[in-house]
PDB file of C-alpha atoms in Angstrom:
ATOM      1  CA  GLY A   1     101.837 179.537  38.844  1.00 49.00           C
ATOM      2  CA  GLN A   2     104.331 178.908  41.579  1.00 50.00           C
ATOM      3  CA  GLN A   3     107.285 177.032  40.111  1.00 74.00           C
ATOM      4  CA  VAL A   4     109.433 176.962  43.211  1.00 83.00           C
ATOM      5  CA  MET A   5     107.877 175.157  46.143  1.00 89.00           C
ATOM      6  CA  GLN A   6     109.302 175.268  49.634  1.00 92.00           C
ATOM      7  CA  ILE A   7     108.463 172.940  52.508  1.00 94.00           C
ATOM      8  CA  PRO A   8     107.642 173.037  55.299  1.00 94.00           C
ATOM      9  CA  GLN A   9     105.976 176.418  55.490  1.00 89.00           C
ATOM     10  CA  TYR A  10     106.320 176.420  59.243  1.00 92.00           C
ATOM     11  CA  GLN A  11     108.901 174.781  61.486  1.00 94.00           C
ATOM     12  CA  HIS A  12     108.822 174.778  65.253  1.00 96.00           C
ATOM     13  CA  VAL A  13     112.178 173.689  66.641  1.00 97.00           C
ATOM     14  CA  GLN A  14     113.482 173.103  70.133  1.00 97.00           C
ATOM     15  CA  GLU A  15     116.761 174.848  70.778  1.00 97.00           C
ATOM     16  CA  GLY A  16     119.599 172.446  70.091  1.00 97.00           C
ATOM     17  CA  GLU A  17     117.680 170.346  67.582  1.00 97.00           C
ATOM     18  CA  ASP A  18     118.402 170.055  63.883  1.00 97.00           C
ATOM     19  CA  PHE A  19     115.989 170.791  61.049  1.00 95.00           C
ATOM     20  CA  THR A  20     115.870 170.906  57.291  1.00 97.00           C
ATOM     21  CA  THR A  21     113.902 173.001  54.847  1.00 97.00           C
ATOM     22  CA  TYR A  22     113.462 171.897  51.253  1.00 97.00           C
ATOM     23  CA  CYS A  23     113.050 173.741  48.007  1.00 97.00           C
ATOM     24  CA  ASN A  24     111.714 172.063  44.882  1.00 96.00           C
ATOM     25  CA  SER A  25     111.394 173.372  41.376  1.00 92.00           C
ATOM     26  CA  SER A  26     109.244 172.046  38.574  1.00 88.00           C
ATOM     27  CA  THR A  27     111.979 172.950  36.113  1.00 86.00           C
ATOM     28  CA  THR A  28     115.741 172.775  36.080  1.00 88.00           C
ATOM     29  CA  LEU A  29     117.362 175.706  37.772  1.00 88.00           C
ATOM     30  CA  SER A  30     120.374 177.639  36.673  1.00 85.00           C
ATOM     31  CA  ASN A  31     121.226 178.331  40.285  1.00 86.00           C
ATOM     32  CA  ILE A  32     119.548 178.763  43.607  1.00 90.00           C
ATOM     33  CA  GLN A  33     119.973 181.274  46.363  1.00 87.00           C
ATOM     34  CA  TRP A  34     118.947 181.204  49.984  1.00 92.00           C
ATOM     35  CA  TYR A  35     117.849 184.183  52.020  1.00 89.00           C
ATOM     36  CA  LYS A  36     116.997 184.742  55.649  1.00 91.00           C
ATOM     37  CA  GLN A  37     114.459 187.302  56.757  1.00 83.00           C
ATOM     38  CA  ARG A  38     114.269 188.174  60.417  1.00 85.00           C
ATOM     39  CA  PRO A  39     110.878 189.236  61.762  1.00 80.00           C
ATOM     40  CA  GLY A  40     110.289 192.803  60.654  1.00 70.00           C
ATOM     41  CA  GLY A  41     113.383 192.827  58.491  1.00 70.00           C
ATOM     42  CA  HIS A  42     114.232 192.324  54.862  1.00 68.00           C
ATOM     43  CA  PRO A  43     115.676 189.240  53.179  1.00 77.00           C
ATOM     44  CA  VAL A  44     119.408 188.884  53.587  1.00 80.00           C
ATOM     45  CA  PHE A  45     121.400 186.846  51.136  1.00 80.00           C
ATOM     46  CA  LEU A  46     122.932 183.701  52.620  1.00 89.00           C
ATOM     47  CA  ILE A  47     124.421 181.701  49.783  1.00 89.00           C
ATOM     48  CA  GLN A  48     124.242 180.755  46.126  1.00 87.00           C
ATOM     49  CA  LEU A  49     124.556 177.248  44.715  1.00 92.00           C
ATOM     50  CA  VAL A  50     125.378 176.769  41.070  1.00 89.00           C
ATOM     51  CA  LYS A  51     126.800 173.340  40.423  1.00 94.00           C
ATOM     52  CA  SER A  52     124.891 170.076  40.319  1.00 96.00           C
ATOM     53  CA  GLY A  53     125.280 168.272  43.639  1.00 97.00           C
ATOM     54  CA  GLU A  54     127.008 171.233  45.230  1.00 97.00           C
ATOM     55  CA  VAL A  55     127.247 171.340  49.003  1.00 98.00           C
ATOM     56  CA  LYS A  56     128.257 174.436  50.925  1.00 97.00           C
ATOM     57  CA  LYS A  57     128.558 175.019  54.632  1.00 97.00           C
ATOM     58  CA  GLN A  58     128.318 178.135  56.743  1.00 95.00           C
ATOM     59  CA  LYS A  59     129.012 177.229  60.344  1.00 96.00           C
ATOM     60  CA  ARG A  60     125.892 175.321  61.424  1.00 97.00           C
ATOM     61  CA  LEU A  61     124.139 175.745  58.058  1.00 97.00           C
ATOM     62  CA  THR A  62     124.558 173.214  55.267  1.00 98.00           C
ATOM     63  CA  PHE A  63     123.192 173.982  51.823  1.00 98.00           C
ATOM     64  CA  GLN A  64     122.785 171.386  49.124  1.00 98.00           C
ATOM     65  CA  PHE A  65     121.857 171.561  45.444  1.00 97.00           C
ATOM     66  CA  GLY A  66     120.410 168.436  43.901  1.00 97.00           C
ATOM     67  CA  GLU A  67     122.036 166.484  41.114  1.00 96.00           C
ATOM     68  CA  ALA A  68     119.240 167.393  38.726  1.00 95.00           C
ATOM     69  CA  LYS A  69     119.378 171.043  39.824  1.00 95.00           C
ATOM     70  CA  LYS A  70     115.695 170.956  40.626  1.00 94.00           C
ATOM     71  CA  ASN A  71     115.834 170.861  44.380  1.00 96.00           C
ATOM     72  CA  SER A  72     117.819 172.259  47.237  1.00 98.00           C
ATOM     73  CA  SER A  73     117.912 171.958  50.976  1.00 98.00           C
ATOM     74  CA  LEU A  74     119.063 173.956  53.955  1.00 98.00           C
ATOM     75  CA  HIS A  75     119.978 171.985  57.061  1.00 98.00           C
ATOM     76  CA  ILE A  76     120.632 173.726  60.359  1.00 97.00           C
ATOM     77  CA  THR A  77     122.251 171.835  63.194  1.00 97.00           C
ATOM     78  CA  ALA A  78     122.017 172.653  66.882  1.00 97.00           C
ATOM     79  CA  THR A  79     119.421 175.352  66.356  1.00 97.00           C
ATOM     80  CA  GLN A  80     119.834 178.556  68.339  1.00 97.00           C
ATOM     81  CA  THR A  81     117.337 181.295  69.110  1.00 95.00           C
ATOM     82  CA  THR A  82     119.221 183.504  66.679  1.00 95.00           C
ATOM     83  CA  ASP A  83     118.084 181.194  63.870  1.00 96.00           C
ATOM     84  CA  VAL A  84     114.535 182.526  64.200  1.00 95.00           C
ATOM     85  CA  GLY A  85     113.213 183.951  60.955  1.00 93.00           C
ATOM     86  CA  THR A  86     111.889 182.977  57.563  1.00 88.00           C
ATOM     87  CA  TYR A  87     114.204 181.205  55.158  1.00 93.00           C
ATOM     88  CA  PHE A  88     113.512 181.705  51.484  1.00 89.00           C
ATOM     89  CA  CYS A  89     114.946 179.895  48.538  1.00 92.00           C
ATOM     90  CA  ALA A  90     115.059 181.673  45.213  1.00 87.00           C
ATOM     91  CA  GLY A  91     115.595 179.745  42.024  1.00 85.00           C
ATOM     92  CA  GLN A  92     116.854 181.232  38.833  1.00 78.00           C
ATOM     93  CA  LEU A  93     115.137 179.375  36.051  1.00 70.00           C
ATOM     94  CA  MET A  94     117.089 177.975  33.126  1.00 67.00           C
ATOM     95  CA  THR A  95     114.728 179.761  30.770  1.00 54.00           C
ATOM     96  CA  THR A  96     115.339 183.112  32.402  1.00 45.00           C
ATOM     97  CA  ASP A  97     116.882 185.750  30.180  1.00 48.00           C
ATOM     98  CA  SER A  98     120.086 187.532  30.958  1.00 44.00           C
ATOM     99  CA  TRP A  99     118.414 189.854  33.399  1.00 43.00           C
ATOM    100  CA  GLY A 100     118.624 187.189  36.055  1.00 48.00           C
ATOM    101  CA  LYS A 101     115.156 186.991  37.503  1.00 58.00           C
ATOM    102  CA  PHE A 102     114.495 184.705  40.388  1.00 65.00           C
ATOM    103  CA  GLN A 103     111.403 182.980  41.669  1.00 75.00           C
ATOM    104  CA  PHE A 104     111.066 182.803  45.392  1.00 76.00           C
ATOM    105  CA  GLY A 105     109.672 179.949  47.393  1.00 82.00           C
ATOM    106  CA  ALA A 106     107.003 180.724  49.953  1.00 79.00           C
ATOM    107  CA  GLY A 107     109.530 180.543  52.748  1.00 86.00           C
ATOM    108  CA  THR A 108     109.885 178.413  55.846  1.00 91.00           C
ATOM    109  CA  GLN A 109     109.058 180.279  59.010  1.00 91.00           C
ATOM    110  CA  VAL A 110     111.236 179.005  61.825  1.00 94.00           C
ATOM    111  CA  VAL A 111     110.326 179.405  65.462  1.00 95.00           C
ATOM    112  CA  VAL A 112     112.818 178.315  68.094  1.00 95.00           C
ATOM    113  CA  THR A 113     111.840 177.573  71.657  1.00 94.00           C
ATOM    114  CA  PRO A 114     114.466 177.635  74.386  1.00 89.00           C
TER     115      PRO A 114
ATOM    116  CA  GLY B   1     129.679 197.463  51.217  1.00 57.00           C
ATOM    117  CA  ALA B   2     126.752 196.703  48.908  1.00 70.00           C
ATOM    118  CA  VAL B   3     124.150 198.794  50.646  1.00 83.00           C
ATOM    119  CA  VAL B   4     120.759 199.452  49.143  1.00 86.00           C
ATOM    120  CA  SER B   5     118.515 202.109  50.590  1.00 91.00           C
ATOM    121  CA  GLN B   6     114.842 202.777  50.117  1.00 92.00           C
ATOM    122  CA  HIS B   7     112.889 205.896  50.789  1.00 95.00           C
ATOM    123  CA  PRO B   8     110.487 206.314  52.401  1.00 94.00           C
ATOM    124  CA  SER B   9     110.545 203.383  54.795  1.00 88.00           C
ATOM    125  CA  TRP B  10     106.907 203.851  55.657  1.00 89.00           C
ATOM    126  CA  VAL B  11     104.181 205.836  53.953  1.00 94.00           C
ATOM    127  CA  ILE B  12     100.480 206.308  54.490  1.00 95.00           C
ATOM    128  CA  CYS B  13      98.465 207.800  51.683  1.00 95.00           C
ATOM    129  CA  LYS B  14      94.849 208.360  50.819  1.00 96.00           C
ATOM    130  CA  SER B  15      93.056 206.311  48.236  1.00 97.00           C
ATOM    131  CA  GLY B  16      93.410 207.795  44.776  1.00 97.00           C
ATOM    132  CA  THR B  17      96.747 209.480  45.358  1.00 97.00           C
ATOM    133  CA  SER B  18     100.128 208.434  43.983  1.00 97.00           C
ATOM    134  CA  VAL B  19     103.194 207.405  45.925  1.00 97.00           C
ATOM    135  CA  LYS B  20     106.790 207.290  44.744  1.00 97.00           C
ATOM    136  CA  ILE B  21     109.308 204.910  46.303  1.00 97.00           C
ATOM    137  CA  GLU B  22     113.015 205.329  45.688  1.00 97.00           C
ATOM    138  CA  CYS B  23     115.618 202.583  45.611  1.00 96.00           C
ATOM    139  CA  ARG B  24     119.280 203.523  45.660  1.00 95.00           C
ATOM    140  CA  SER B  25     122.452 201.498  45.557  1.00 93.00           C
ATOM    141  CA  LEU B  26     124.771 203.471  47.794  1.00 92.00           C
ATOM    142  CA  ASP B  27     128.200 202.070  47.090  1.00 88.00           C
ATOM    143  CA  PHE B  28     127.919 200.244  43.817  1.00 89.00           C
ATOM    144  CA  GLN B  29     126.376 200.603  40.409  1.00 90.00           C
ATOM    145  CA  ALA B  30     123.473 198.402  39.521  1.00 88.00           C
ATOM    146  CA  THR B  31     122.464 198.005  35.928  1.00 82.00           C
ATOM    147  CA  THR B  32     119.568 195.880  37.078  1.00 85.00           C
ATOM    148  CA  MET B  33     117.186 196.461  39.923  1.00 90.00           C
ATOM    149  CA  PHE B  34     114.208 194.399  40.909  1.00 89.00           C
ATOM    150  CA  TRP B  35     110.984 195.366  42.591  1.00 93.00           C
ATOM    151  CA  TYR B  36     109.195 192.914  44.848  1.00 91.00           C
ATOM    152  CA  ARG B  37     106.007 192.983  46.787  1.00 91.00           C
ATOM    153  CA  GLN B  38     105.433 191.115  49.999  1.00 78.00           C
ATOM    154  CA  PHE B  39     102.120 190.556  51.711  1.00 73.00           C
ATOM    155  CA  PRO B  40     102.184 189.610  55.390  1.00 67.00           C
ATOM    156  CA  LYS B  41     103.580 186.152  55.999  1.00 59.00           C
ATOM    157  CA  GLN B  42     103.988 185.531  52.315  1.00 64.00           C
ATOM    158  CA  SER B  43     106.928 185.250  50.007  1.00 65.00           C
ATOM    159  CA  LEU B  44     108.408 188.025  47.986  1.00 73.00           C
ATOM    160  CA  MET B  45     106.718 188.270  44.609  1.00 82.00           C
ATOM    161  CA  LEU B  46     108.683 189.777  41.782  1.00 84.00           C
ATOM    162  CA  MET B  47     106.805 192.664  40.221  1.00 92.00           C
ATOM    163  CA  ALA B  48     109.209 193.935  37.622  1.00 91.00           C
ATOM    164  CA  THR B  49     112.788 194.047  36.472  1.00 88.00           C
ATOM    165  CA  SER B  50     114.296 197.437  35.884  1.00 88.00           C
ATOM    166  CA  ASN B  51     117.273 197.992  33.635  1.00 84.00           C
ATOM    167  CA  GLU B  52     119.027 201.321  33.548  1.00 83.00           C
ATOM    168  CA  GLY B  53     118.119 203.294  30.476  1.00 82.00           C
ATOM    169  CA  SER B  54     115.398 201.005  29.222  1.00 84.00           C
ATOM    170  CA  LYS B  55     111.803 200.137  29.933  1.00 87.00           C
ATOM    171  CA  ALA B  56     111.048 197.857  32.826  1.00 91.00           C
ATOM    172  CA  THR B  57     109.845 194.321  32.279  1.00 89.00           C
ATOM    173  CA  TYR B  58     106.743 193.522  34.267  1.00 92.00           C
ATOM    174  CA  GLU B  59     105.708 190.147  35.560  1.00 88.00           C
ATOM    175  CA  GLN B  60     102.409 188.683  34.475  1.00 87.00           C
ATOM    176  CA  GLY B  61      99.506 190.215  36.316  1.00 91.00           C
ATOM    177  CA  VAL B  62     101.339 193.395  37.286  1.00 94.00           C
ATOM    178  CA  GLU B  63      99.790 196.509  35.754  1.00 94.00           C
ATOM    179  CA  LYS B  64     102.504 198.586  34.169  1.00 93.00           C
ATOM    180  CA  ASP B  65     100.316 201.691  34.086  1.00 95.00           C
ATOM    181  CA  LYS B  66      99.661 201.405  37.778  1.00 96.00           C
ATOM    182  CA  PHE B  67     103.173 200.610  38.927  1.00 97.00           C
ATOM    183  CA  LEU B  68     105.447 202.984  37.059  1.00 96.00           C
ATOM    184  CA  ILE B  69     109.118 202.139  37.201  1.00 94.00           C
ATOM    185  CA  ASN B  70     111.917 204.451  36.193  1.00 91.00           C
ATOM    186  CA  HIS B  71     115.567 203.440  36.310  1.00 89.00           C
ATOM    187  CA  ALA B  72     117.090 206.816  35.647  1.00 83.00           C
ATOM    188  CA  SER B  73     120.668 206.077  36.647  1.00 90.00           C
ATOM    189  CA  LEU B  74     122.923 203.232  37.665  1.00 91.00           C
ATOM    190  CA  THR B  75     122.192 203.930  41.306  1.00 93.00           C
ATOM    191  CA  LEU B  76     118.536 204.898  41.347  1.00 94.00           C
ATOM    192  CA  SER B  77     115.268 203.223  40.472  1.00 94.00           C
ATOM    193  CA  THR B  78     111.841 204.512  41.406  1.00 95.00           C
ATOM    194  CA  LEU B  79     108.490 202.802  41.724  1.00 97.00           C
ATOM    195  CA  THR B  80     105.397 204.975  41.577  1.00 97.00           C
ATOM    196  CA  VAL B  81     102.119 203.485  42.688  1.00 97.00           C
ATOM    197  CA  THR B  82      99.516 205.524  40.845  1.00 97.00           C
ATOM    198  CA  SER B  83      95.950 206.005  42.021  1.00 97.00           C
ATOM    199  CA  ALA B  84      96.613 203.849  45.046  1.00 96.00           C
ATOM    200  CA  HIS B  85      93.852 201.753  46.561  1.00 96.00           C
ATOM    201  CA  PRO B  86      93.694 199.919  49.887  1.00 94.00           C
ATOM    202  CA  GLU B  87      94.498 196.626  48.160  1.00 93.00           C
ATOM    203  CA  ASP B  88      97.833 198.141  47.155  1.00 94.00           C
ATOM    204  CA  SER B  89      98.809 198.259  50.804  1.00 92.00           C
ATOM    205  CA  SER B  90     101.839 196.055  51.086  1.00 89.00           C
ATOM    206  CA  PHE B  91     105.547 195.886  51.734  1.00 86.00           C
ATOM    207  CA  TYR B  92     107.557 196.879  48.670  1.00 91.00           C
ATOM    208  CA  ILE B  93     111.167 195.766  48.488  1.00 88.00           C
ATOM    209  CA  CYS B  94     113.752 196.552  45.862  1.00 91.00           C
ATOM    210  CA  SER B  95     116.965 194.751  45.177  1.00 88.00           C
ATOM    211  CA  ALA B  96     119.994 195.730  43.175  1.00 87.00           C
ATOM    212  CA  ARG B  97     122.233 193.455  41.208  1.00 79.00           C
ATOM    213  CA  PRO B  98     125.784 194.460  40.427  1.00 75.00           C
ATOM    214  CA  HIS B  99     127.733 192.456  37.914  1.00 69.00           C
ATOM    215  CA  GLY B 100     128.106 189.626  40.381  1.00 59.00           C
ATOM    216  CA  ASP B 101     125.595 186.971  41.281  1.00 55.00           C
ATOM    217  CA  GLU B 102     124.209 188.371  44.463  1.00 65.00           C
ATOM    218  CA  GLN B 103     121.226 190.556  44.919  1.00 69.00           C
ATOM    219  CA  TYR B 104     121.274 193.140  47.640  1.00 78.00           C
ATOM    220  CA  PHE B 105     117.944 194.011  49.103  1.00 79.00           C
ATOM    221  CA  GLY B 106     116.718 197.329  50.341  1.00 82.00           C
ATOM    222  CA  PRO B 107     115.046 197.567  53.726  1.00 79.00           C
ATOM    223  CA  GLY B 108     111.620 197.833  52.175  1.00 84.00           C
ATOM    224  CA  THR B 109     108.828 200.388  52.147  1.00 88.00           C
ATOM    225  CA  ARG B 110     105.610 199.731  53.951  1.00 88.00           C
ATOM    226  CA  LEU B 111     102.715 201.323  52.105  1.00 92.00           C
ATOM    227  CA  THR B 112      99.356 201.776  53.754  1.00 92.00           C
ATOM    228  CA  VAL B 113      96.527 203.169  51.664  1.00 95.00           C
ATOM    229  CA  THR B 114      93.566 204.478  53.615  1.00 95.00           C
TER     230      THR B 114
END
């Protein structure tokens, strides 16, 4: 079954507001990646987190990896209309073999209203 | 750099026929390629992992005889949907993994089986 859960599935945000999407795994992750998929497009890699408690920032996006390496979050500040899309987390499980498979969360679909 | 192409981008076929989808890494070599399937408004689901020169590893529930994968070279992997049925209609996305940590996704192939 689904081992990587992502919440919320849907996020309606007013332009200028902040929001956070969360990713939770039932097992410890080796690392986690975040992707953004624009409507009609394909997932584009955003970032990878590897270390326990790691925090990385990309302009208005802040990514965090939990201490237990079981959860992660993406926080976007001052949302803009260009942030519209679906944000996926993808966890690489600790039990994964060297081929590096990932399990994707269901995604958080973000809609931004001006 | 790190461009992955897929061909065709969109295909319509009749039930019972077979369709081949190509995934190419254009400017890098990828020993590992992944095939995903995405239903509308759902997450990417990993179908199989393809390693150059060896048999693909299929995820649970994915029929290996129906979804034939061939990773003939370090820049090309193909997915053949055999005896396609309407329930196979979906968006198929490949990704390629160079020696680094990132995965680079192709633009996807939309398959419609009539």
